[in-house]
mmCIF file with all atom_site columns, C-alpha atoms in Angstrom:
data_model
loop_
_atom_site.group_PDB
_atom_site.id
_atom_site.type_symbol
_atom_site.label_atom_id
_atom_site.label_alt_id
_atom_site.label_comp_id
_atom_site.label_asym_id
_atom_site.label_entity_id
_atom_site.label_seq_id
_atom_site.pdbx_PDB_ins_code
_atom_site.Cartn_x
_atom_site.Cartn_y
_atom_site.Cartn_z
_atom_site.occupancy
_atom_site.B_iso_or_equiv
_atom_site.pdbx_formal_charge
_atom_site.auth_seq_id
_atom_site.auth_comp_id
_atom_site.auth_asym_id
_atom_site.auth_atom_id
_atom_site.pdbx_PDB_model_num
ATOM 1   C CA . UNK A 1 1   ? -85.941  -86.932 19.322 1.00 0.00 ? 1   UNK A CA 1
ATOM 2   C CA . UNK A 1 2   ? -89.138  -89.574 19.388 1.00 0.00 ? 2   UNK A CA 1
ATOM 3   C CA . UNK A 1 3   ? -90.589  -89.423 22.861 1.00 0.00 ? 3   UNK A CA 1
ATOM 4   C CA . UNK A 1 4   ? -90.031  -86.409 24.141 1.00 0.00 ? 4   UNK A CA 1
ATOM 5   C CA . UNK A 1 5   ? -92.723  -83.361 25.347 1.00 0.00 ? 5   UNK A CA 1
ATOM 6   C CA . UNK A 1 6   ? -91.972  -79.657 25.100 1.00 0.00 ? 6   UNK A CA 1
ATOM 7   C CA . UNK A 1 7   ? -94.750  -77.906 26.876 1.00 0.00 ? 7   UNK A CA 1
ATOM 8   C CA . UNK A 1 8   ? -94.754  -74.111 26.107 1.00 0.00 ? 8   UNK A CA 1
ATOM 9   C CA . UNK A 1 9   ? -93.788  -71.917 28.584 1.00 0.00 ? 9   UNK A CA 1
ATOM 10  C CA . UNK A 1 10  ? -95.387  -68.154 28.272 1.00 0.00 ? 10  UNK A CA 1
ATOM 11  C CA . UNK A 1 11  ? -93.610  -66.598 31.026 1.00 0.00 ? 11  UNK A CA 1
ATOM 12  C CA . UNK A 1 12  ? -89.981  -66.592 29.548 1.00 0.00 ? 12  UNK A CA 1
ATOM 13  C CA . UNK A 1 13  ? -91.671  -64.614 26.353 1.00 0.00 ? 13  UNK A CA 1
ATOM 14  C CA . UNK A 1 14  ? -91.503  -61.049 27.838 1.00 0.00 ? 14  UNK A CA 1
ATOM 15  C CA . UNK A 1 15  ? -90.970  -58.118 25.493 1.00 0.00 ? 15  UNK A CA 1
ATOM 16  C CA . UNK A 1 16  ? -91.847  -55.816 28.325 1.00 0.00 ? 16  UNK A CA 1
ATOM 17  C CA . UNK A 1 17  ? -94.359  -53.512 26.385 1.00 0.00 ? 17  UNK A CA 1
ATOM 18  C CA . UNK A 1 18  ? -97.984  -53.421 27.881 1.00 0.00 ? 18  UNK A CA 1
ATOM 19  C CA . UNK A 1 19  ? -99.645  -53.311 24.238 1.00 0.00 ? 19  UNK A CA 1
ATOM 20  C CA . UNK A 1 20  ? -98.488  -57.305 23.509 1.00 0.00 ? 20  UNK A CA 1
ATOM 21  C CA . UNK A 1 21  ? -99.688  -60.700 24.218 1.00 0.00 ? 21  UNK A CA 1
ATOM 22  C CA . UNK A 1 22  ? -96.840  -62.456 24.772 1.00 0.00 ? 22  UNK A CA 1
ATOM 23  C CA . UNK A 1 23  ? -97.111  -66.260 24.026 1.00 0.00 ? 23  UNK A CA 1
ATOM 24  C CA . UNK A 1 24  ? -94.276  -69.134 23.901 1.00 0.00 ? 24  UNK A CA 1
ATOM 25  C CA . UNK A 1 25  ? -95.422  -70.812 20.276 1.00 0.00 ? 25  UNK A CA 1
ATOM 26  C CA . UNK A 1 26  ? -92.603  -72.094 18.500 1.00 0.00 ? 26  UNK A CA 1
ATOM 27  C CA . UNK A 1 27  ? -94.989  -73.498 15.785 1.00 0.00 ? 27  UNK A CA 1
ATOM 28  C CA . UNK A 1 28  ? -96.266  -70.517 14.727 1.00 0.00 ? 28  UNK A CA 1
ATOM 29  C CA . UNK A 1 29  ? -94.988  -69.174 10.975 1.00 0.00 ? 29  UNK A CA 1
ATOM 30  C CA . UNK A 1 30  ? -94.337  -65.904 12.922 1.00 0.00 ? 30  UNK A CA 1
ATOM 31  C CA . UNK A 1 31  ? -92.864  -67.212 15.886 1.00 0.00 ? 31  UNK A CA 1
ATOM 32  C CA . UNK A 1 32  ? -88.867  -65.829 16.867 1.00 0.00 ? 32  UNK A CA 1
ATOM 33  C CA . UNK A 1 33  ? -87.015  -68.181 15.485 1.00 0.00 ? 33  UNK A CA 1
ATOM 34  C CA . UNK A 1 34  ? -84.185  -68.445 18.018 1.00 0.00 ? 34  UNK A CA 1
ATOM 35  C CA . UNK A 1 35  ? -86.456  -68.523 21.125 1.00 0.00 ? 35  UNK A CA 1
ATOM 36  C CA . UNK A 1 36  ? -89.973  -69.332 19.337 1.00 0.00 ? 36  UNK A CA 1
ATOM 37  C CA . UNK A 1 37  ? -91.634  -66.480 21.766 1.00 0.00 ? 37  UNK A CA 1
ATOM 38  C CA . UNK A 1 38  ? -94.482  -64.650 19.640 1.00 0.00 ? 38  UNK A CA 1
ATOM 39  C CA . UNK A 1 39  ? -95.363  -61.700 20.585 1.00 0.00 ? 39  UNK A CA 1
ATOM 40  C CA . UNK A 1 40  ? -99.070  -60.106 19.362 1.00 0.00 ? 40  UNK A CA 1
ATOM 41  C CA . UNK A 1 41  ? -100.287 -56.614 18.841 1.00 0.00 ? 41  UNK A CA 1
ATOM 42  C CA . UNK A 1 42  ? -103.257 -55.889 20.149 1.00 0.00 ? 42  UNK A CA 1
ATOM 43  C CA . UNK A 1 43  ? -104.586 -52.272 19.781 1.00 0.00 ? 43  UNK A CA 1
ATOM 44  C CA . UNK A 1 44  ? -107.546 -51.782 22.023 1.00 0.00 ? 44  UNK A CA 1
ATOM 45  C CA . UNK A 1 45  ? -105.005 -52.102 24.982 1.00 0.00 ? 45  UNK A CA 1
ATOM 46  C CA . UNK A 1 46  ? -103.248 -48.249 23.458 1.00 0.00 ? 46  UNK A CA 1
ATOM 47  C CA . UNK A 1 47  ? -106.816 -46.903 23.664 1.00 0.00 ? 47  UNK A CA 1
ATOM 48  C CA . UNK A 1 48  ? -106.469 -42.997 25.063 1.00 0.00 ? 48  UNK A CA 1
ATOM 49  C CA . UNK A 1 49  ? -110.166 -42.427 25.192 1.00 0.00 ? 49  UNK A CA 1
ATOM 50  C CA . UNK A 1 50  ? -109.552 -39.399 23.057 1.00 0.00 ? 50  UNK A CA 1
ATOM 51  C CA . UNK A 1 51  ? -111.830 -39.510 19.570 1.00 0.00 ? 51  UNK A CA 1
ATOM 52  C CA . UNK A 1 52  ? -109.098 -37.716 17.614 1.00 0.00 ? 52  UNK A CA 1
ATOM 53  C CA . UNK A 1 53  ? -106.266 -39.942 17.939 1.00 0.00 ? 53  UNK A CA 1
ATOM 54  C CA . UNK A 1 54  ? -105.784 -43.167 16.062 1.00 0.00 ? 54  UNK A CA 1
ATOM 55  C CA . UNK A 1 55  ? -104.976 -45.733 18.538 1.00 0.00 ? 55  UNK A CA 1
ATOM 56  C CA . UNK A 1 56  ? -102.224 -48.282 17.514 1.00 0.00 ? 56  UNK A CA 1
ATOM 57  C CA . UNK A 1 57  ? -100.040 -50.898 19.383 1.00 0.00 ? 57  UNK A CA 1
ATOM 58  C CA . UNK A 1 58  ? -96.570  -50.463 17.357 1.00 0.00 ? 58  UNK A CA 1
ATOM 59  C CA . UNK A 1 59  ? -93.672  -52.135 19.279 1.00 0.00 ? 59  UNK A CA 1
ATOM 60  C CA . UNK A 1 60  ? -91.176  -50.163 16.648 1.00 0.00 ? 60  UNK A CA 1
ATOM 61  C CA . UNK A 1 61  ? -93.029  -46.808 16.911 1.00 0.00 ? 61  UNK A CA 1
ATOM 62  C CA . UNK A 1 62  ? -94.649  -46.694 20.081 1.00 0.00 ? 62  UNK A CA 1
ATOM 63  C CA . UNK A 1 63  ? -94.255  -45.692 23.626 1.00 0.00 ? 63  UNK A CA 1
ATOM 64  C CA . UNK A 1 64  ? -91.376  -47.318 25.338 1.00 0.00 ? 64  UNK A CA 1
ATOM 65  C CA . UNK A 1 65  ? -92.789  -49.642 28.054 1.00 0.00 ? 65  UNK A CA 1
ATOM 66  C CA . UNK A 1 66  ? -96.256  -50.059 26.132 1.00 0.00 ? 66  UNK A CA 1
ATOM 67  C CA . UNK A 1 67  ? -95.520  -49.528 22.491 1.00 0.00 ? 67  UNK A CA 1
ATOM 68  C CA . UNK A 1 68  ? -98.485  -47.626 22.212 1.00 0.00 ? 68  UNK A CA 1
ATOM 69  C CA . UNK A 1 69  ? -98.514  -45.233 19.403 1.00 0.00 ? 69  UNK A CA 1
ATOM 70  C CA . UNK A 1 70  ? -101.703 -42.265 19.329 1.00 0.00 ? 70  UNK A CA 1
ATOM 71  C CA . UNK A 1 71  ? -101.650 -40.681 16.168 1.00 0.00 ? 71  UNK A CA 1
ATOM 72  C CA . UNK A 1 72  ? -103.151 -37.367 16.092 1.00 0.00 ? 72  UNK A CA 1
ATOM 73  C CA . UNK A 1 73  ? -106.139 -37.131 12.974 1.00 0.00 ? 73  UNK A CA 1
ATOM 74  C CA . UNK A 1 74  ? -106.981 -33.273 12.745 1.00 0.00 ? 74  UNK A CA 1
ATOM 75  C CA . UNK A 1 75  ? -109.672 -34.666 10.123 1.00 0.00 ? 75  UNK A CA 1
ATOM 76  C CA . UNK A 1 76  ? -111.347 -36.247 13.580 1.00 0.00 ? 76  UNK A CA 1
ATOM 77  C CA . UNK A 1 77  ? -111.556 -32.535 14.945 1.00 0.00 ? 77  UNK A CA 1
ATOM 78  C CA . UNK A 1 78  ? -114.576 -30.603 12.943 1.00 0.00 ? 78  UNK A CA 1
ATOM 79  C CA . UNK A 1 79  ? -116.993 -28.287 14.601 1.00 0.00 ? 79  UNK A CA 1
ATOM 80  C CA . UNK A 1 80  ? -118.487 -27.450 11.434 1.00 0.00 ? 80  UNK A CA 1
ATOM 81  C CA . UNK A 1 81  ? -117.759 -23.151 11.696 1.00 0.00 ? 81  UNK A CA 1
ATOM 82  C CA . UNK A 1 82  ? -115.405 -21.801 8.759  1.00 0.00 ? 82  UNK A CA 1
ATOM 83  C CA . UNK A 1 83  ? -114.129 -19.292 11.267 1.00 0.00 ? 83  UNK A CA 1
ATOM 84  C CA . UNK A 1 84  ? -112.071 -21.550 13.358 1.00 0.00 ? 84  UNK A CA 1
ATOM 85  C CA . UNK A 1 85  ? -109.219 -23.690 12.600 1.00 0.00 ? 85  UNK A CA 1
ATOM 86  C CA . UNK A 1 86  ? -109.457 -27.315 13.998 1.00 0.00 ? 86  UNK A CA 1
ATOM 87  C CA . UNK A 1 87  ? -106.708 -29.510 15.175 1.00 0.00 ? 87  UNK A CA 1
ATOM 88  C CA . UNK A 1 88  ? -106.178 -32.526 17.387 1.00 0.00 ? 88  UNK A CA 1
ATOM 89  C CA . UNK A 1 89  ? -104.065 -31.296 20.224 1.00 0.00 ? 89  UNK A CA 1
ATOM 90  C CA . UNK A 1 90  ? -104.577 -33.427 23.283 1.00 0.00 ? 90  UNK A CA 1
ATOM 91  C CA . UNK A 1 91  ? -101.518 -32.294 25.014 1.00 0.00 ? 91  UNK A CA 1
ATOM 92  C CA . UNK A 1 92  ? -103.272 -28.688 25.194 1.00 0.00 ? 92  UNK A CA 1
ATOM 93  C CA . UNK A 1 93  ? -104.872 -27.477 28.143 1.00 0.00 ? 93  UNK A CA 1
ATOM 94  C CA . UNK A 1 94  ? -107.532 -25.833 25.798 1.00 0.00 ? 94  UNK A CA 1
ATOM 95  C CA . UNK A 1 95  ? -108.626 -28.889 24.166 1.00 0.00 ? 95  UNK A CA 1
ATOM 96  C CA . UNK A 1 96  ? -111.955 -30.861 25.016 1.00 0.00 ? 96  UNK A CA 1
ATOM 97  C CA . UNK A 1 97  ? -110.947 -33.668 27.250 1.00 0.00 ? 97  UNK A CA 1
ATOM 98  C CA . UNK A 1 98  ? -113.085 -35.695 25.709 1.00 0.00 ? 98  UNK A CA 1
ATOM 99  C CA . UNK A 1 99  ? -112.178 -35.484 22.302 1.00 0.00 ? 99  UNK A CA 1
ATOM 100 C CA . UNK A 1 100 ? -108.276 -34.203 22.189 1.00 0.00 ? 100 UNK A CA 1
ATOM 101 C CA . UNK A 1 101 ? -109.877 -31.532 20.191 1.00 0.00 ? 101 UNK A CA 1
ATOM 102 C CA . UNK A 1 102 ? -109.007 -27.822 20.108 1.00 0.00 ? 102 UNK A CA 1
ATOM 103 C CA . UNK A 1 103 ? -111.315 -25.216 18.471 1.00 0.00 ? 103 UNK A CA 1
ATOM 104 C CA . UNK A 1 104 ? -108.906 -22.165 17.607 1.00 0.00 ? 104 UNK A CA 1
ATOM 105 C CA . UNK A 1 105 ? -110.702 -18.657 16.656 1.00 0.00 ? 105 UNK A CA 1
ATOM 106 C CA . UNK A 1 106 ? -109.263 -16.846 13.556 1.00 0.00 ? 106 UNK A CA 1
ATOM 107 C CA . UNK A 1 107 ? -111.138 -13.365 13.860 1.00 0.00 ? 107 UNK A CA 1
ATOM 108 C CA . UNK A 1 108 ? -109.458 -12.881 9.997  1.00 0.00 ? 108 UNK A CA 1
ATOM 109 C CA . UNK A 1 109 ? -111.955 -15.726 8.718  1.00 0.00 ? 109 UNK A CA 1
ATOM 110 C CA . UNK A 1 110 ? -114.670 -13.439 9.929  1.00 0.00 ? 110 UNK A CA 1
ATOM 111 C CA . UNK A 1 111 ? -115.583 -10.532 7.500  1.00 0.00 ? 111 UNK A CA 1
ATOM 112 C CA . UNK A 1 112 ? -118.769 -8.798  6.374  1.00 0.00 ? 112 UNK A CA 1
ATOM 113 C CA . UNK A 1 113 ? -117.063 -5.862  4.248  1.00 0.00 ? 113 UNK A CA 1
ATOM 114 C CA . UNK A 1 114 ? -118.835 -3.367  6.486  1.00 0.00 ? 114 UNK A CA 1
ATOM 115 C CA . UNK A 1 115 ? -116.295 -0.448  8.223  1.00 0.00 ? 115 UNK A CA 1
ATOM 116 C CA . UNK A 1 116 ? -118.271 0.123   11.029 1.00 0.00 ? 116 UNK A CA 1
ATOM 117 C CA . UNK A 1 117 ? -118.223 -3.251  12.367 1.00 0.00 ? 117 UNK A CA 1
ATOM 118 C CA . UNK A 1 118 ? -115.545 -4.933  14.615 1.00 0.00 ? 118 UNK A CA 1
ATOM 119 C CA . UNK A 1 119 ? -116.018 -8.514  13.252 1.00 0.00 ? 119 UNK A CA 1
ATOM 120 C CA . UNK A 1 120 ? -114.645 -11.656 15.464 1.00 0.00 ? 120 UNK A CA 1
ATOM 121 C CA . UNK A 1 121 ? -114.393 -15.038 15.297 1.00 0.00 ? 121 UNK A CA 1
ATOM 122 C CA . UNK A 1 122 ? -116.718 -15.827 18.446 1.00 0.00 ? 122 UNK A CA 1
ATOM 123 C CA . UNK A 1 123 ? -118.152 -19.169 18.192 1.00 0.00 ? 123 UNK A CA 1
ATOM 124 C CA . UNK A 1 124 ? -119.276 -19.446 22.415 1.00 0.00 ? 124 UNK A CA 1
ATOM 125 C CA . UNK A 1 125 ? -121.397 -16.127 21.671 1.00 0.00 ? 125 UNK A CA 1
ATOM 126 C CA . UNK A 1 126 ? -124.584 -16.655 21.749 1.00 0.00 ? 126 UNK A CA 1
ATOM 127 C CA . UNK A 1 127 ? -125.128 -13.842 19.327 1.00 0.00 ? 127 UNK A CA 1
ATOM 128 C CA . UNK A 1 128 ? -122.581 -15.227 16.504 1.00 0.00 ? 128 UNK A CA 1
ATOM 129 C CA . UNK A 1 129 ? -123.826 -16.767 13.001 1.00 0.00 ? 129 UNK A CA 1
ATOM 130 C CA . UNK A 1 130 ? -124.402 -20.555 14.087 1.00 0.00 ? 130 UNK A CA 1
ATOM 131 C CA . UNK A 1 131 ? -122.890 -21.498 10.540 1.00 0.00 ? 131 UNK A CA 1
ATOM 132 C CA . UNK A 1 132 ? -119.454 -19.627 10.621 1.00 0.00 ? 132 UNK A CA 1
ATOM 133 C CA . UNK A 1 133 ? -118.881 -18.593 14.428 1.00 0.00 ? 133 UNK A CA 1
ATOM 134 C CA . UNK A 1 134 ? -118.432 -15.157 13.215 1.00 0.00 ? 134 UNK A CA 1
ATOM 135 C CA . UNK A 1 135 ? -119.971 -12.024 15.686 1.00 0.00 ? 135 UNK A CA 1
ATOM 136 C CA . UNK A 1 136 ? -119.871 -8.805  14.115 1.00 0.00 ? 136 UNK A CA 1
ATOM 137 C CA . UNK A 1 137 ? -120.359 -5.594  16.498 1.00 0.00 ? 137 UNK A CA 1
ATOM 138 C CA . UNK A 1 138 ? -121.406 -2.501  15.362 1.00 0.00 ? 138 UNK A CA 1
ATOM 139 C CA . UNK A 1 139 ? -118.549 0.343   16.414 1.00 0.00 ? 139 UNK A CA 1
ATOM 140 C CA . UNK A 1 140 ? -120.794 3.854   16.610 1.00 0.00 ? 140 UNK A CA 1
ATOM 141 C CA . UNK A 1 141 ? -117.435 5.218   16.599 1.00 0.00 ? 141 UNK A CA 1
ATOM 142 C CA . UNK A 1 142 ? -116.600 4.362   13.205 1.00 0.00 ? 142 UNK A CA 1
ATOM 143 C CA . UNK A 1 143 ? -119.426 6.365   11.838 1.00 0.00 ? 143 UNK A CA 1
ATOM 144 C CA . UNK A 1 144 ? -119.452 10.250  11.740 1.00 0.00 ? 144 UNK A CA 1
ATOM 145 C CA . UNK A 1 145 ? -120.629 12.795  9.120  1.00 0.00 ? 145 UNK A CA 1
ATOM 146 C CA . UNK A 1 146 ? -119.426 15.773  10.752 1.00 0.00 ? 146 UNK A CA 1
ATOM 147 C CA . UNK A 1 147 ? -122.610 16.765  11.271 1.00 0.00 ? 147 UNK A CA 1
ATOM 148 C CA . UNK A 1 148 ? -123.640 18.062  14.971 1.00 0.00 ? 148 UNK A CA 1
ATOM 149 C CA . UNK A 1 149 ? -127.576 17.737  13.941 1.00 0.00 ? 149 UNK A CA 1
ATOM 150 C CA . UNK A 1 150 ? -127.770 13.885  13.291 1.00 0.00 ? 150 UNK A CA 1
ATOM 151 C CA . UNK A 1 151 ? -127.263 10.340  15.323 1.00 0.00 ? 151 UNK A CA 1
ATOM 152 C CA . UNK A 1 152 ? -124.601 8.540   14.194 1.00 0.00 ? 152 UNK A CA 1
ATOM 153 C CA . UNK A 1 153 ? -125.367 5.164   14.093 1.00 0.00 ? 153 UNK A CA 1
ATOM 154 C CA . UNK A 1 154 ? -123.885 1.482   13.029 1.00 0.00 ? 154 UNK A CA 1
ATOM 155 C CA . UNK A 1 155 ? -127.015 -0.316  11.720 1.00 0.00 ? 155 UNK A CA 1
ATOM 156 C CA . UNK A 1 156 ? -125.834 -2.132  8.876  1.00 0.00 ? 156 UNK A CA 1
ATOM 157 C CA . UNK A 1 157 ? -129.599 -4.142  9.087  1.00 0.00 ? 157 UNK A CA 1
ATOM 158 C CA . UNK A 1 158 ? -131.708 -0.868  8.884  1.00 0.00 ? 158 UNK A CA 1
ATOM 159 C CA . UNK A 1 159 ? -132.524 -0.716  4.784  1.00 0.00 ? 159 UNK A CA 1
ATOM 160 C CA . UNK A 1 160 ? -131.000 3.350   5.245  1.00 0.00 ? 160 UNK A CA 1
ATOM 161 C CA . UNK A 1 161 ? -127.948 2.508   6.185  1.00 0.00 ? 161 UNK A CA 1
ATOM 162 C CA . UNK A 1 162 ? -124.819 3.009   4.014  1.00 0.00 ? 162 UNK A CA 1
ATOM 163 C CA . UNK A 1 163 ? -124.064 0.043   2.247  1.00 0.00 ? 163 UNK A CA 1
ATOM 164 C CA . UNK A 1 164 ? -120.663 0.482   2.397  1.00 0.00 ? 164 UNK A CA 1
ATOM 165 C CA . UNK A 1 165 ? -119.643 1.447   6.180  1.00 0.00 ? 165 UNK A CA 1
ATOM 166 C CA . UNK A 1 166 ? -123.245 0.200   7.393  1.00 0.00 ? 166 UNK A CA 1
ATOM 167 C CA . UNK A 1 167 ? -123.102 3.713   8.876  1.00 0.00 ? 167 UNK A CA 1
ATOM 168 C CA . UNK A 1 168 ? -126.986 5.244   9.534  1.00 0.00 ? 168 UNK A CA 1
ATOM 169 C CA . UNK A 1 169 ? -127.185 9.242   9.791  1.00 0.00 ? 169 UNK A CA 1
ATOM 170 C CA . UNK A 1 170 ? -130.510 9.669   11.540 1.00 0.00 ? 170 UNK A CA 1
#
C-alpha cells in the first residue's frame, strides 16, 4: 500500500517481565513475526548485588514476572583456607550479605597427627594457622604416664615432647 505511515507503537509490546526492553520494531530480523513486538534482554536489570551469582536476564529460565535468572558460581566463593568448604548460598542466613558466600568449617580437614591435641577447623580464631583455618588445642588430659612424680603436659612445640602424642612428662 504506497502512501501509507505505520508509526511504531511500544506500548502494545508487553511481555510483562521486568528484565526486557520491550520495543514495537517490525523491521527487525528478530522481531515476532505475527505482532513485530521485539523484546530485548538486558542483564544488568537481574543484578542481585551478590558477587557469587551470575546475573542473567532469561525470559525461558528466569523468574516469573522479571525473568531474571541468578546462577549460583561456588568457584566465586574462595577464602583461601583448605579447612573450610566454600559454596555460594545466598538464601542462607550464614552467608556474607555481601557476597552470597558461606564459609563452612570441616574440623576433619584439620589434622596435625598429634593425640593430645583437639584439632578444629576455626578460621575466626585469632590463634588458628592463617593458611588452613585449622586451631589445634592441646588436651592435658590426653597425656598421662602413670606416674604421680611428673607434670603431664601437651606441648607438642617444646623439642622434649613425644613426637607422637606431643605429650611432655616434666
Amino acid at each position: 500500500v504506497t502512501g501509507c505511515l505505520f508509526t511504531p507503537d511500544n506500548s502494545v509490546c508487553n511481555d510483562n517481565l521486568s528484565c526486557t526492553t520491550d520495543t514495537c520494531d517490525p523491521t527487525n530480523g528478530n522481531a515476532d513475526l505475527v505482532t513485530g513486538c521485539l523484546f530485548t534482554s538486558v542483564n544488568s536489570r537481574c543484578n542481585d548485588n551478590l558477587s557469587c551469582t551470575t546475573d542473567t536476564c532469561d525470559p525461558i529460565n528466569g523468574a516469573i514476572g522479571t525473568g531474571c535468572l541468578n546462577t549460583r558460581d561456588n568457584s566465586m566463593c574462595n577464602d583461601n583456607l583448605s579447612c573450610t568448604t566454600d559454596t555460594c548460598s545466598p538464601n542462607d542466613g550464614n552467608a556474607a550479605h555481601v557476597t552470597g558466600c558461606r564459609f563452612t568449617s570441616v574440623n576433619s580437614r584439620c589434622n596435625d597427627n598429634l593425640s593430645c591435641t583437639t584439632d578444629t577447623c576455626s578460621p575466626t580464631n585469632g590463634f588458628a594457622d592463617p593458611v588452613t583455618g585449622c586451631l589445634f588445642t592441646p588436651d592435658n588430659s590426653v597425656c598421662n604416664d602413670n606416674l604421680s612424680c611428673t607434670t603431664d603436659t601437651c606441648d607438642p612445640t617444646n623439642g622434649n615432647a613425644d613426637l607422637v602424642t606431643g605429650c611432655l612428662f616434666t
